[in-house]
C-alpha cells in the first residue's frame, strides 16, 4: 500500500539523548554514483584512499555503537534501522545499513534555547526525519554546504524581503509531515536558488518539483545548482523565471504549493494569497514566514489551517510555517 511504501522512506528517529558530534558523518558519500564520478574527476589516488579510510572508520564506529551502548535504550524501530530498505528518489529500492543513514538531531529541525534533554512547546513532539546518506550528500554537493547556497545569494528586487532558507533536516521533516505520495508534484513560488525543489526531487520517489522565481540572478544560481545533481533528478526539476501568477492556470496540477511569503512585498503577497484559495481540492498549501489572509466569509471551500510550527533556518533562529489543506479530493 502507499502508506507502507512511504513508511520505508519517512522513518522517524528521535535522537533526544545524542548530539551530532561529527558533522562529517553527514557528508560521507557511501555508494553514491555522484561520489564515484567525483573520485574519477579528481584523478588523485590519495583522495580515494583517504575517503575510503574515513568511510571505514565511520561504519566501524556506528557498528560499535549499535552493538553496545544503544541496545538497552533504542526503540524497536530504531534497532530495525540496522538492516532496512530505503527508497531512492527514482523509486528503486536499495538495501541500506545503519551506517548509510543520516543522524539528524532535534536541534537540526528547530532551534530552542534549552539544552538537548529539555523540551518546550515548540519542539515537543516534533519529527526528526532521517534519510539515506547518499540523498543528503547529493543535496550538499549541489549547494556546496548545508548552510549555504551554491553561490552567494544575489539581492532580491527592490521592495522584496530576503528569503530565510530552511536547513535540510528541517526540509526533510517538513516533507515528511506533508506525507507525499510517490510522484506528487511540488510548486514553489518565490523559489530562490531551488534548495526546496532539489530536496523534494531527492526525497520523494518520482517526485516532480517546479520553482518560480522573480529574480533573474537567483534563477541563474538555481539552474547552476540543479546541474550538479544526477541526471535522473535533474529531469524532474523545472525552473521558471517570471511573475508568480504567470502560471496560475497550471496550479491545479500541483499536489503541494509552497510559498516563501517572507520574500514577497506586501503588494505581491496581497495578489498571490487570494489566488491560492482556488487550488484543487485535496491540495496542500504551505506558507513560509507568515499566514495567508483567508478573509471573512470564505466558507467551507476555503483553505483550512491544519498545522502551524516553526522550523530552523540556515542562518539562525526559526521560521514560522503554516500548512493549509483544500477540503475535498478524498
PDB file of C-alpha atoms in Angstrom:
ATOM      1  CA  UNK A   1       0.000   0.000   0.000  1.00  0.00           C
ATOM      2  CA  UNK A   2       1.006   3.651  -0.345  1.00  0.00           C
ATOM      3  CA  UNK A   3       1.314   4.067   3.422  1.00  0.00           C
ATOM      4  CA  UNK A   4       3.716   1.115   3.714  1.00  0.00           C
ATOM      5  CA  UNK A   5       5.623   2.393   0.666  1.00  0.00           C
ATOM      6  CA  UNK A   6       6.202   5.802   2.220  1.00  0.00           C
ATOM      7  CA  UNK A   7       6.974   4.369   5.651  1.00  0.00           C
ATOM      8  CA  UNK A   8      10.196   2.906   4.267  1.00  0.00           C
ATOM      9  CA  UNK A   9      11.310   6.398   3.256  1.00  0.00           C
ATOM     10  CA  UNK A  10       9.963   8.584   6.016  1.00  0.00           C
ATOM     11  CA  UNK A  11      11.019   6.900   9.265  1.00  0.00           C
ATOM     12  CA  UNK A  12      11.085   8.973  12.454  1.00  0.00           C
ATOM     13  CA  UNK A  13      14.158   8.647  14.635  1.00  0.00           C
ATOM     14  CA  UNK A  14      14.146  10.918  17.693  1.00  0.00           C
ATOM     15  CA  UNK A  15      17.763  11.352  18.787  1.00  0.00           C
ATOM     16  CA  UNK A  16      16.926  13.027  22.113  1.00  0.00           C
ATOM     17  CA  UNK A  17      19.934  11.780  24.050  1.00  0.00           C
ATOM     18  CA  UNK A  18      22.612  12.475  21.443  1.00  0.00           C
ATOM     19  CA  UNK A  19      24.111  15.435  19.670  1.00  0.00           C
ATOM     20  CA  UNK A  20      25.802  15.236  16.318  1.00  0.00           C
ATOM     21  CA  UNK A  21      29.460  15.366  17.343  1.00  0.00           C
ATOM     22  CA  UNK A  22      30.848  14.580  13.923  1.00  0.00           C
ATOM     23  CA  UNK A  23      29.269  16.581  11.099  1.00  0.00           C
ATOM     24  CA  UNK A  24      31.496  14.662   8.732  1.00  0.00           C
ATOM     25  CA  UNK A  25      29.082  11.733   9.044  1.00  0.00           C
ATOM     26  CA  UNK A  26      26.546  13.658   7.019  1.00  0.00           C
ATOM     27  CA  UNK A  27      28.925  14.396   4.187  1.00  0.00           C
ATOM     28  CA  UNK A  28      30.481  10.953   3.585  1.00  0.00           C
ATOM     29  CA  UNK A  29      29.418   9.714   0.161  1.00  0.00           C
ATOM     30  CA  UNK A  30      28.756   5.989   0.646  1.00  0.00           C
ATOM     31  CA  UNK A  31      27.811   4.173  -2.539  1.00  0.00           C
ATOM     32  CA  UNK A  32      26.855   7.336  -4.407  1.00  0.00           C
ATOM     33  CA  UNK A  33      27.253   7.358  -8.194  1.00  0.00           C
ATOM     34  CA  UNK A  34      27.978  11.056  -7.880  1.00  0.00           C
ATOM     35  CA  UNK A  35      30.794  10.289  -5.474  1.00  0.00           C
ATOM     36  CA  UNK A  36      32.366   7.772  -7.795  1.00  0.00           C
ATOM     37  CA  UNK A  37      32.375  10.243 -10.668  1.00  0.00           C
ATOM     38  CA  UNK A  38      33.921  12.862  -8.394  1.00  0.00           C
ATOM     39  CA  UNK A  39      36.664  10.421  -7.388  1.00  0.00           C
ATOM     40  CA  UNK A  40      37.489   9.826 -11.034  1.00  0.00           C
ATOM     41  CA  UNK A  41      37.482  13.532 -11.849  1.00  0.00           C
ATOM     42  CA  UNK A  42      39.966  14.302  -9.095  1.00  0.00           C
ATOM     43  CA  UNK A  43      42.315  11.687 -10.514  1.00  0.00           C
ATOM     44  CA  UNK A  44      44.234  11.565  -7.248  1.00  0.00           C
ATOM     45  CA  UNK A  45      44.815   8.236  -5.587  1.00  0.00           C
ATOM     46  CA  UNK A  46      45.310   9.954  -2.230  1.00  0.00           C
ATOM     47  CA  UNK A  47      41.793  11.384  -2.242  1.00  0.00           C
ATOM     48  CA  UNK A  48      40.241   7.974  -2.923  1.00  0.00           C
ATOM     49  CA  UNK A  49      42.294   6.279  -0.218  1.00  0.00           C
ATOM     50  CA  UNK A  50      41.506   8.993   2.347  1.00  0.00           C
ATOM     51  CA  UNK A  51      37.795   8.909   1.622  1.00  0.00           C
ATOM     52  CA  UNK A  52      37.767   5.101   1.815  1.00  0.00           C
ATOM     53  CA  UNK A  53      39.518   5.215   5.185  1.00  0.00           C
ATOM     54  CA  UNK A  54      37.041   7.758   6.532  1.00  0.00           C
ATOM     55  CA  UNK A  55      34.139   5.603   5.361  1.00  0.00           C
ATOM     56  CA  UNK A  56      35.541   2.555   7.128  1.00  0.00           C
ATOM     57  CA  UNK A  57      36.121   4.460  10.368  1.00  0.00           C
ATOM     58  CA  UNK A  58      32.606   5.851  10.158  1.00  0.00           C
ATOM     59  CA  UNK A  59      30.986   2.437   9.651  1.00  0.00           C
ATOM     60  CA  UNK A  60      33.080   0.804  12.382  1.00  0.00           C
ATOM     61  CA  UNK A  61      32.188   3.478  14.918  1.00  0.00           C
ATOM     62  CA  UNK A  62      28.477   3.189  14.167  1.00  0.00           C
ATOM     63  CA  UNK A  63      28.683  -0.602  14.343  1.00  0.00           C
ATOM     64  CA  UNK A  64      30.220  -0.438  17.820  1.00  0.00           C
ATOM     65  CA  UNK A  65      27.519   1.958  19.000  1.00  0.00           C
ATOM     66  CA  UNK A  66      24.806  -0.219  17.523  1.00  0.00           C
ATOM     67  CA  UNK A  67      26.112  -3.391  19.224  1.00  0.00           C
ATOM     68  CA  UNK A  68      26.857  -1.920  22.662  1.00  0.00           C
ATOM     69  CA  UNK A  69      25.561   1.314  24.036  1.00  0.00           C
ATOM     70  CA  UNK A  70      22.298   1.553  22.116  1.00  0.00           C
ATOM     71  CA  UNK A  71      20.787  -1.902  22.685  1.00  0.00           C
ATOM     72  CA  UNK A  72      19.222  -1.132  26.049  1.00  0.00           C
ATOM     73  CA  UNK A  73      17.936   2.333  25.144  1.00  0.00           C
ATOM     74  CA  UNK A  74      16.973   2.232  21.466  1.00  0.00           C
ATOM     75  CA  UNK A  75      13.364   1.927  20.410  1.00  0.00           C
ATOM     76  CA  UNK A  76      12.358  -1.133  18.332  1.00  0.00           C
ATOM     77  CA  UNK A  77      12.037   0.978  15.178  1.00  0.00           C
ATOM     78  CA  UNK A  78      15.473   2.454  15.765  1.00  0.00           C
ATOM     79  CA  UNK A  79      17.027  -1.008  16.166  1.00  0.00           C
ATOM     80  CA  UNK A  80      15.287  -2.105  12.992  1.00  0.00           C
ATOM     81  CA  UNK A  81      17.240   0.539  11.115  1.00  0.00           C
ATOM     82  CA  UNK A  82      20.326  -1.669  11.482  1.00  0.00           C
ATOM     83  CA  UNK A  83      19.160  -3.563   8.389  1.00  0.00           C
ATOM     84  CA  UNK A  84      16.451  -1.928   6.328  1.00  0.00           C
ATOM     85  CA  UNK A  85      15.351  -0.991   2.843  1.00  0.00           C
ATOM     86  CA  UNK A  86      15.477   2.620   1.682  1.00  0.00           C
ATOM     87  CA  UNK A  87      13.678   4.102  -1.302  1.00  0.00           C
ATOM     88  CA  UNK A  88      15.686   6.220  -3.682  1.00  0.00           C
ATOM     89  CA  UNK A  89      14.310   9.309  -5.400  1.00  0.00           C
ATOM     90  CA  UNK A  90      13.683   7.323  -8.577  1.00  0.00           C
ATOM     91  CA  UNK A  91      11.526   4.816  -6.713  1.00  0.00           C
ATOM     92  CA  UNK A  92      14.037   1.952  -6.708  1.00  0.00           C
ATOM     93  CA  UNK A  93      14.585   0.004  -3.512  1.00  0.00           C
ATOM     94  CA  UNK A  94      18.078  -0.405  -2.119  1.00  0.00           C
ATOM     95  CA  UNK A  95      19.307  -2.205   0.974  1.00  0.00           C
ATOM     96  CA  UNK A  96      20.706   0.231   3.498  1.00  0.00           C
ATOM     97  CA  UNK A  97      22.652  -0.462   6.687  1.00  0.00           C
ATOM     98  CA  UNK A  98      22.791   1.626   9.855  1.00  0.00           C
ATOM     99  CA  UNK A  99      25.897   3.464   8.673  1.00  0.00           C
ATOM    100  CA  UNK A 100      24.235   4.712   5.465  1.00  0.00           C
ATOM    101  CA  UNK A 101      21.601   6.895   7.143  1.00  0.00           C
ATOM    102  CA  UNK A 102      21.831  10.455   8.428  1.00  0.00           C
ATOM    103  CA  UNK A 103      21.668  11.095  12.169  1.00  0.00           C
ATOM    104  CA  UNK A 104      19.892  14.415  12.449  1.00  0.00           C
ATOM    105  CA  UNK A 105      19.061  15.735  15.895  1.00  0.00           C
ATOM    106  CA  UNK A 106      16.042  17.670  17.059  1.00  0.00           C
ATOM    107  CA  UNK A 107      18.216  20.784  17.244  1.00  0.00           C
ATOM    108  CA  UNK A 108      18.752  20.498  13.474  1.00  0.00           C
ATOM    109  CA  UNK A 109      14.996  20.806  12.906  1.00  0.00           C
ATOM    110  CA  UNK A 110      14.068  23.504  15.422  1.00  0.00           C
ATOM    111  CA  UNK A 111      16.257  25.886  17.429  1.00  0.00           C
ATOM    112  CA  UNK A 112      15.412  26.187  21.130  1.00  0.00           C
ATOM    113  CA  UNK A 113      17.213  27.976  23.991  1.00  0.00           C
ATOM    114  CA  UNK A 114      17.271  24.939  26.295  1.00  0.00           C
ATOM    115  CA  UNK A 115      19.703  22.018  26.365  1.00  0.00           C
ATOM    116  CA  UNK A 116      19.475  18.787  24.339  1.00  0.00           C
ATOM    117  CA  UNK A 117      17.447  17.000  27.042  1.00  0.00           C
ATOM    118  CA  UNK A 118      14.990  19.862  27.553  1.00  0.00           C
ATOM    119  CA  UNK A 119      11.636  20.277  25.865  1.00  0.00           C
ATOM    120  CA  UNK A 120       9.375  23.239  25.213  1.00  0.00           C
ATOM    121  CA  UNK A 121       6.132  23.888  23.361  1.00  0.00           C
ATOM    122  CA  UNK A 122       7.826  24.499  20.018  1.00  0.00           C
ATOM    123  CA  UNK A 123       9.949  21.331  19.986  1.00  0.00           C
ATOM    124  CA  UNK A 124       7.879  18.816  21.946  1.00  0.00           C
ATOM    125  CA  UNK A 125       6.571  16.013  19.748  1.00  0.00           C
ATOM    126  CA  UNK A 126       8.424  17.240  16.650  1.00  0.00           C
ATOM    127  CA  UNK A 127       9.512  14.869  13.903  1.00  0.00           C
ATOM    128  CA  UNK A 128      13.180  14.206  13.134  1.00  0.00           C
ATOM    129  CA  UNK A 129      13.305  12.620   9.684  1.00  0.00           C
ATOM    130  CA  UNK A 130      16.481  10.749   8.779  1.00  0.00           C
ATOM    131  CA  UNK A 131      17.189   9.894   5.149  1.00  0.00           C
ATOM    132  CA  UNK A 132      19.726   7.809   3.203  1.00  0.00           C
ATOM    133  CA  UNK A 133      23.133   9.406   3.494  1.00  0.00           C
ATOM    134  CA  UNK A 134      23.500   9.415  -0.279  1.00  0.00           C
ATOM    135  CA  UNK A 135      20.462  11.709  -0.612  1.00  0.00           C
ATOM    136  CA  UNK A 136      21.887  14.257   1.808  1.00  0.00           C
ATOM    137  CA  UNK A 137      25.336  14.023   0.226  1.00  0.00           C
ATOM    138  CA  UNK A 138      23.945  14.715  -3.247  1.00  0.00           C
ATOM    139  CA  UNK A 139      21.987  17.721  -1.957  1.00  0.00           C
ATOM    140  CA  UNK A 140      25.109  19.114  -0.265  1.00  0.00           C
ATOM    141  CA  UNK A 141      27.060  18.644  -3.475  1.00  0.00           C
ATOM    142  CA  UNK A 142      24.552  20.804  -5.337  1.00  0.00           C
ATOM    143  CA  UNK A 143      24.532  23.582  -2.763  1.00  0.00           C
ATOM    144  CA  UNK A 144      28.156  23.462  -1.568  1.00  0.00           C
ATOM    145  CA  UNK A 145      27.331  23.021   2.131  1.00  0.00           C
ATOM    146  CA  UNK A 146      24.293  22.548   4.399  1.00  0.00           C
ATOM    147  CA  UNK A 147      24.395  26.193   5.451  1.00  0.00           C
ATOM    148  CA  UNK A 148      24.934  27.955   2.142  1.00  0.00           C
ATOM    149  CA  UNK A 149      23.694  28.030  -1.408  1.00  0.00           C
ATOM    150  CA  UNK A 150      25.826  27.188  -4.406  1.00  0.00           C
ATOM    151  CA  UNK A 151      26.825  30.844  -4.674  1.00  0.00           C
ATOM    152  CA  UNK A 152      26.306  33.928  -2.571  1.00  0.00           C
ATOM    153  CA  UNK A 153      22.603  34.785  -2.988  1.00  0.00           C
ATOM    154  CA  UNK A 154      22.180  37.970  -5.029  1.00  0.00           C
ATOM    155  CA  UNK A 155      19.985  40.733  -3.631  1.00  0.00           C
ATOM    156  CA  UNK A 156      16.289  40.437  -4.320  1.00  0.00           C
ATOM    157  CA  UNK A 157      14.390  43.103  -6.274  1.00  0.00           C
ATOM    158  CA  UNK A 158      13.639  46.365  -4.538  1.00  0.00           C
ATOM    159  CA  UNK A 159      10.612  46.063  -2.284  1.00  0.00           C
ATOM    160  CA  UNK A 160      11.058  42.356  -1.667  1.00  0.00           C
ATOM    161  CA  UNK A 161      12.351  40.800   1.510  1.00  0.00           C
ATOM    162  CA  UNK A 162      15.200  38.338   1.810  1.00  0.00           C
ATOM    163  CA  UNK A 163      14.305  34.641   1.852  1.00  0.00           C
ATOM    164  CA  UNK A 164      15.110  32.725   5.005  1.00  0.00           C
ATOM    165  CA  UNK A 165      16.097  29.245   3.878  1.00  0.00           C
ATOM    166  CA  UNK A 166      15.359  26.150   5.948  1.00  0.00           C
ATOM    167  CA  UNK A 167      18.070  23.653   6.861  1.00  0.00           C
ATOM    168  CA  UNK A 168      17.986  20.304   5.064  1.00  0.00           C
ATOM    169  CA  UNK A 169      16.912  18.444   8.248  1.00  0.00           C
ATOM    170  CA  UNK A 170      14.055  20.950   8.567  1.00  0.00           C
ATOM    171  CA  UNK A 171      13.103  20.402   4.908  1.00  0.00           C
ATOM    172  CA  UNK A 172      13.144  16.624   5.410  1.00  0.00           C
ATOM    173  CA  UNK A 173      10.934  16.953   8.485  1.00  0.00           C
ATOM    174  CA  UNK A 174       8.507  19.291   6.711  1.00  0.00           C
ATOM    175  CA  UNK A 175       8.320  16.973   3.694  1.00  0.00           C
ATOM    176  CA  UNK A 176       7.542  14.013   5.944  1.00  0.00           C
ATOM    177  CA  UNK A 177       4.769  15.993   7.665  1.00  0.00           C
ATOM    178  CA  UNK A 178       3.170  16.617   4.277  1.00  0.00           C
ATOM    179  CA  UNK A 179       3.093  12.815   3.690  1.00  0.00           C
ATOM    180  CA  UNK A 180       3.577  12.973  -0.089  1.00  0.00           C
ATOM    181  CA  UNK A 181       2.700  10.096  -2.358  1.00  0.00           C
ATOM    182  CA  UNK A 182       5.245   8.836  -4.908  1.00  0.00           C
ATOM    183  CA  UNK A 183       5.076  11.090  -7.957  1.00  0.00           C
ATOM    184  CA  UNK A 184       3.476  14.034  -6.129  1.00  0.00           C
ATOM    185  CA  UNK A 185       4.164  17.459  -7.620  1.00  0.00           C
ATOM    186  CA  UNK A 186       5.507  20.479  -5.753  1.00  0.00           C
ATOM    187  CA  UNK A 187       5.142  24.074  -6.923  1.00  0.00           C
ATOM    188  CA  UNK A 188       7.411  26.504  -5.057  1.00  0.00           C
ATOM    189  CA  UNK A 189       6.557  30.172  -5.512  1.00  0.00           C
ATOM    190  CA  UNK A 190       9.473  32.522  -4.838  1.00  0.00           C
ATOM    191  CA  UNK A 191      11.830  29.543  -5.039  1.00  0.00           C
ATOM    192  CA  UNK A 192      15.177  31.342  -4.641  1.00  0.00           C
ATOM    193  CA  UNK A 193      18.123  29.073  -5.517  1.00  0.00           C
ATOM    194  CA  UNK A 194      15.901  25.946  -5.652  1.00  0.00           C
ATOM    195  CA  UNK A 195      17.009  24.359  -2.386  1.00  0.00           C
ATOM    196  CA  UNK A 196      13.443  23.226  -1.653  1.00  0.00           C
ATOM    197  CA  UNK A 197      12.825  21.967  -5.186  1.00  0.00           C
ATOM    198  CA  UNK A 198      16.015  19.897  -5.127  1.00  0.00           C
ATOM    199  CA  UNK A 199      15.184  18.452  -1.702  1.00  0.00           C
ATOM    200  CA  UNK A 200      11.704  17.437  -2.900  1.00  0.00           C
ATOM    201  CA  UNK A 201      13.053  15.703  -6.006  1.00  0.00           C
ATOM    202  CA  UNK A 202      15.627  13.832  -3.927  1.00  0.00           C
ATOM    203  CA  UNK A 203      13.304  12.853  -1.061  1.00  0.00           C
ATOM    204  CA  UNK A 204      10.049  11.961  -2.851  1.00  0.00           C
ATOM    205  CA  UNK A 205      10.185   8.903  -5.121  1.00  0.00           C
ATOM    206  CA  UNK A 206       9.466  10.077  -8.680  1.00  0.00           C
ATOM    207  CA  UNK A 207       8.509  13.448  -7.216  1.00  0.00           C
ATOM    208  CA  UNK A 208       8.358  16.450  -9.546  1.00  0.00           C
ATOM    209  CA  UNK A 209       9.274  19.968  -8.412  1.00  0.00           C
ATOM    210  CA  UNK A 210       8.693  23.290 -10.172  1.00  0.00           C
ATOM    211  CA  UNK A 211      10.203  26.541  -8.925  1.00  0.00           C
ATOM    212  CA  UNK A 212       9.039  30.022  -9.919  1.00  0.00           C
ATOM    213  CA  UNK A 213      11.383  32.911  -9.112  1.00  0.00           C
ATOM    214  CA  UNK A 214      11.087  36.632  -9.785  1.00  0.00           C
ATOM    215  CA  UNK A 215      14.788  37.487  -9.595  1.00  0.00           C
ATOM    216  CA  UNK A 216      16.854  36.524 -12.692  1.00  0.00           C
ATOM    217  CA  UNK A 217      20.088  36.302 -10.683  1.00  0.00           C
ATOM    218  CA  UNK A 218      18.559  33.854  -8.200  1.00  0.00           C
ATOM    219  CA  UNK A 219      17.083  31.879 -11.075  1.00  0.00           C
ATOM    220  CA  UNK A 220      20.525  31.564 -12.681  1.00  0.00           C
ATOM    221  CA  UNK A 221      22.031  30.379  -9.391  1.00  0.00           C
ATOM    222  CA  UNK A 222      19.245  27.806  -9.054  1.00  0.00           C
ATOM    223  CA  UNK A 223      19.840  26.480 -12.578  1.00  0.00           C
ATOM    224  CA  UNK A 224      23.552  26.086 -11.858  1.00  0.00           C
ATOM    225  CA  UNK A 225      22.847  24.193  -8.629  1.00  0.00           C
ATOM    226  CA  UNK A 226      20.399  21.787 -10.291  1.00  0.00           C
ATOM    227  CA  UNK A 227      23.048  20.898 -12.883  1.00  0.00           C
ATOM    228  CA  UNK A 228      25.160  19.455 -10.057  1.00  0.00           C
ATOM    229  CA  UNK A 229      22.521  16.808  -9.349  1.00  0.00           C
ATOM    230  CA  UNK A 230      22.306  13.453 -11.081  1.00  0.00           C
ATOM    231  CA  UNK A 231      20.676  13.430 -14.490  1.00  0.00           C
ATOM    232  CA  UNK A 232      17.618  11.474 -13.353  1.00  0.00           C
ATOM    233  CA  UNK A 233      16.905  14.035 -10.621  1.00  0.00           C
ATOM    234  CA  UNK A 234      17.513  16.981 -12.959  1.00  0.00           C
ATOM    235  CA  UNK A 235      14.792  15.713 -15.273  1.00  0.00           C
ATOM    236  CA  UNK A 236      12.212  16.087 -12.506  1.00  0.00           C
ATOM    237  CA  UNK A 237      13.033  19.715 -11.602  1.00  0.00           C
ATOM    238  CA  UNK A 238      11.625  22.605 -13.651  1.00  0.00           C
ATOM    239  CA  UNK A 239      12.581  26.239 -13.064  1.00  0.00           C
ATOM    240  CA  UNK A 240      10.751  29.302 -14.357  1.00  0.00           C
ATOM    241  CA  UNK A 241      11.850  32.930 -14.114  1.00  0.00           C
ATOM    242  CA  UNK A 242       8.949  35.366 -14.162  1.00  0.00           C
ATOM    243  CA  UNK A 243       5.892  36.571 -12.308  1.00  0.00           C
ATOM    244  CA  UNK A 244       4.424  34.325  -9.658  1.00  0.00           C
ATOM    245  CA  UNK A 245       0.978  34.490 -11.271  1.00  0.00           C
ATOM    246  CA  UNK A 246       2.195  33.754 -14.806  1.00  0.00           C
ATOM    247  CA  UNK A 247       1.472  30.034 -14.442  1.00  0.00           C
ATOM    248  CA  UNK A 248      -1.649  30.330 -12.316  1.00  0.00           C
ATOM    249  CA  UNK A 249      -3.695  28.327 -14.820  1.00  0.00           C
ATOM    250  CA  UNK A 250      -1.410  25.335 -14.156  1.00  0.00           C
ATOM    251  CA  UNK A 251      -1.524  25.451 -10.355  1.00  0.00           C
ATOM    252  CA  UNK A 252      -4.217  22.774 -10.252  1.00  0.00           C
ATOM    253  CA  UNK A 253      -1.613  20.194 -11.285  1.00  0.00           C
ATOM    254  CA  UNK A 254       0.366  20.648  -8.055  1.00  0.00           C
ATOM    255  CA  UNK A 255      -0.187  18.374  -5.075  1.00  0.00           C
ATOM    256  CA  UNK A 256       1.629  20.836  -2.806  1.00  0.00           C
ATOM    257  CA  UNK A 257       2.124  24.577  -3.317  1.00  0.00           C
ATOM    258  CA  UNK A 258       4.794  26.189  -1.165  1.00  0.00           C
ATOM    259  CA  UNK A 259       5.026  29.970  -0.900  1.00  0.00           C
ATOM    260  CA  UNK A 260       8.080  31.733   0.557  1.00  0.00           C
ATOM    261  CA  UNK A 261       5.911  34.563   1.790  1.00  0.00           C
ATOM    262  CA  UNK A 262       8.633  36.408   3.692  1.00  0.00           C
ATOM    263  CA  UNK A 263      10.427  37.034   0.381  1.00  0.00           C
ATOM    264  CA  UNK A 264       7.472  38.936  -1.079  1.00  0.00           C
ATOM    265  CA  UNK A 265       6.486  42.564  -0.811  1.00  0.00           C
ATOM    266  CA  UNK A 266       3.143  43.276   0.823  1.00  0.00           C
ATOM    267  CA  UNK A 267       1.632  44.215  -2.537  1.00  0.00           C
ATOM    268  CA  UNK A 268       2.754  40.975  -4.202  1.00  0.00           C
ATOM    269  CA  UNK A 269       1.628  38.889  -1.228  1.00  0.00           C
ATOM    270  CA  UNK A 270      -1.801  40.521  -1.408  1.00  0.00           C
ATOM    271  CA  UNK A 271      -2.094  39.336  -5.034  1.00  0.00           C
ATOM    272  CA  UNK A 272      -0.819  35.793  -4.548  1.00  0.00           C
ATOM    273  CA  UNK A 273      -2.641  34.935  -1.326  1.00  0.00           C
ATOM    274  CA  UNK A 274      -6.215  35.069  -2.730  1.00  0.00           C
ATOM    275  CA  UNK A 275      -5.153  33.103  -5.826  1.00  0.00           C
ATOM    276  CA  UNK A 276      -4.091  30.194  -3.615  1.00  0.00           C
ATOM    277  CA  UNK A 277      -7.695  29.764  -2.488  1.00  0.00           C
ATOM    278  CA  UNK A 278      -8.547  28.395  -5.931  1.00  0.00           C
ATOM    279  CA  UNK A 279      -6.254  25.346  -5.821  1.00  0.00           C
ATOM    280  CA  UNK A 280      -7.628  21.880  -6.478  1.00  0.00           C
ATOM    281  CA  UNK A 281      -9.498  20.054  -3.673  1.00  0.00           C
ATOM    282  CA  UNK A 282      -7.154  17.987  -1.537  1.00  0.00           C
ATOM    283  CA  UNK A 283      -4.118  20.118  -2.365  1.00  0.00           C
ATOM    284  CA  UNK A 284      -1.893  21.357   0.437  1.00  0.00           C
ATOM    285  CA  UNK A 285      -0.587  24.911   0.619  1.00  0.00           C
ATOM    286  CA  UNK A 286       2.448  25.786   2.748  1.00  0.00           C
ATOM    287  CA  UNK A 287       3.222  29.397   3.597  1.00  0.00           C
ATOM    288  CA  UNK A 288       6.704  30.168   4.947  1.00  0.00           C
ATOM    289  CA  UNK A 289       7.081  33.249   7.093  1.00  0.00           C
ATOM    290  CA  UNK A 290       3.513  34.479   7.535  1.00  0.00           C
ATOM    291  CA  UNK A 291      -0.028  33.126   7.409  1.00  0.00           C
ATOM    292  CA  UNK A 292      -2.326  33.526   4.447  1.00  0.00           C
ATOM    293  CA  UNK A 293      -5.133  36.040   4.715  1.00  0.00           C
ATOM    294  CA  UNK A 294      -8.137  33.792   4.287  1.00  0.00           C
ATOM    295  CA  UNK A 295     -10.569  36.648   4.625  1.00  0.00           C
ATOM    296  CA  UNK A 296     -14.019  36.678   6.261  1.00  0.00           C
ATOM    297  CA  UNK A 297     -16.843  34.587   4.916  1.00  0.00           C
ATOM    298  CA  UNK A 298     -14.630  32.282   2.882  1.00  0.00           C
ATOM    299  CA  UNK A 299     -16.795  29.302   3.779  1.00  0.00           C
ATOM    300  CA  UNK A 300     -16.042  25.591   3.758  1.00  0.00           C
ATOM    301  CA  UNK A 301     -14.432  25.742   0.300  1.00  0.00           C
ATOM    302  CA  UNK A 302     -11.555  27.868   1.549  1.00  0.00           C
ATOM    303  CA  UNK A 303      -8.192  26.588   2.738  1.00  0.00           C
ATOM    304  CA  UNK A 304      -8.168  25.123   6.219  1.00  0.00           C
ATOM    305  CA  UNK A 305      -5.199  25.558   8.542  1.00  0.00           C
ATOM    306  CA  UNK A 306      -4.135  22.057   9.625  1.00  0.00           C
ATOM    307  CA  UNK A 307      -0.741  22.701  11.228  1.00  0.00           C
ATOM    308  CA  UNK A 308       1.444  25.537  12.426  1.00  0.00           C
ATOM    309  CA  UNK A 309       5.063  25.059  13.555  1.00  0.00           C
ATOM    310  CA  UNK A 310       8.492  26.636  13.403  1.00  0.00           C
ATOM    311  CA  UNK A 311      11.475  25.203  11.536  1.00  0.00           C
ATOM    312  CA  UNK A 312      15.152  26.066  11.793  1.00  0.00           C
ATOM    313  CA  UNK A 313      16.780  28.324   9.210  1.00  0.00           C
ATOM    314  CA  UNK A 314      20.341  28.108   7.891  1.00  0.00           C
ATOM    315  CA  UNK A 315      21.353  31.458   9.389  1.00  0.00           C
ATOM    316  CA  UNK A 316      19.896  31.459  12.884  1.00  0.00           C
ATOM    317  CA  UNK A 317      16.538  31.234  14.574  1.00  0.00           C
ATOM    318  CA  UNK A 318      13.331  29.655  13.324  1.00  0.00           C
ATOM    319  CA  UNK A 319      10.828  30.365  10.587  1.00  0.00           C
ATOM    320  CA  UNK A 320       7.071  30.003  11.182  1.00  0.00           C
ATOM    321  CA  UNK A 321       5.417  27.596   8.764  1.00  0.00           C
ATOM    322  CA  UNK A 322       1.666  27.405   8.115  1.00  0.00           C
ATOM    323  CA  UNK A 323       0.227  24.309   6.426  1.00  0.00           C
ATOM    324  CA  UNK A 324      -3.236  24.505   4.827  1.00  0.00           C
ATOM    325  CA  UNK A 325      -5.390  22.000   3.010  1.00  0.00           C
ATOM    326  CA  UNK A 326      -8.194  22.483   0.492  1.00  0.00           C
ATOM    327  CA  UNK A 327     -11.205  20.377   1.582  1.00  0.00           C
ATOM    328  CA  UNK A 328     -12.307  17.594  -0.747  1.00  0.00           C
ATOM    329  CA  UNK A 329     -10.396  15.367  -3.088  1.00  0.00           C
ATOM    330  CA  UNK A 330     -10.517  12.334  -0.771  1.00  0.00           C
TER     331      UNK A 330
END
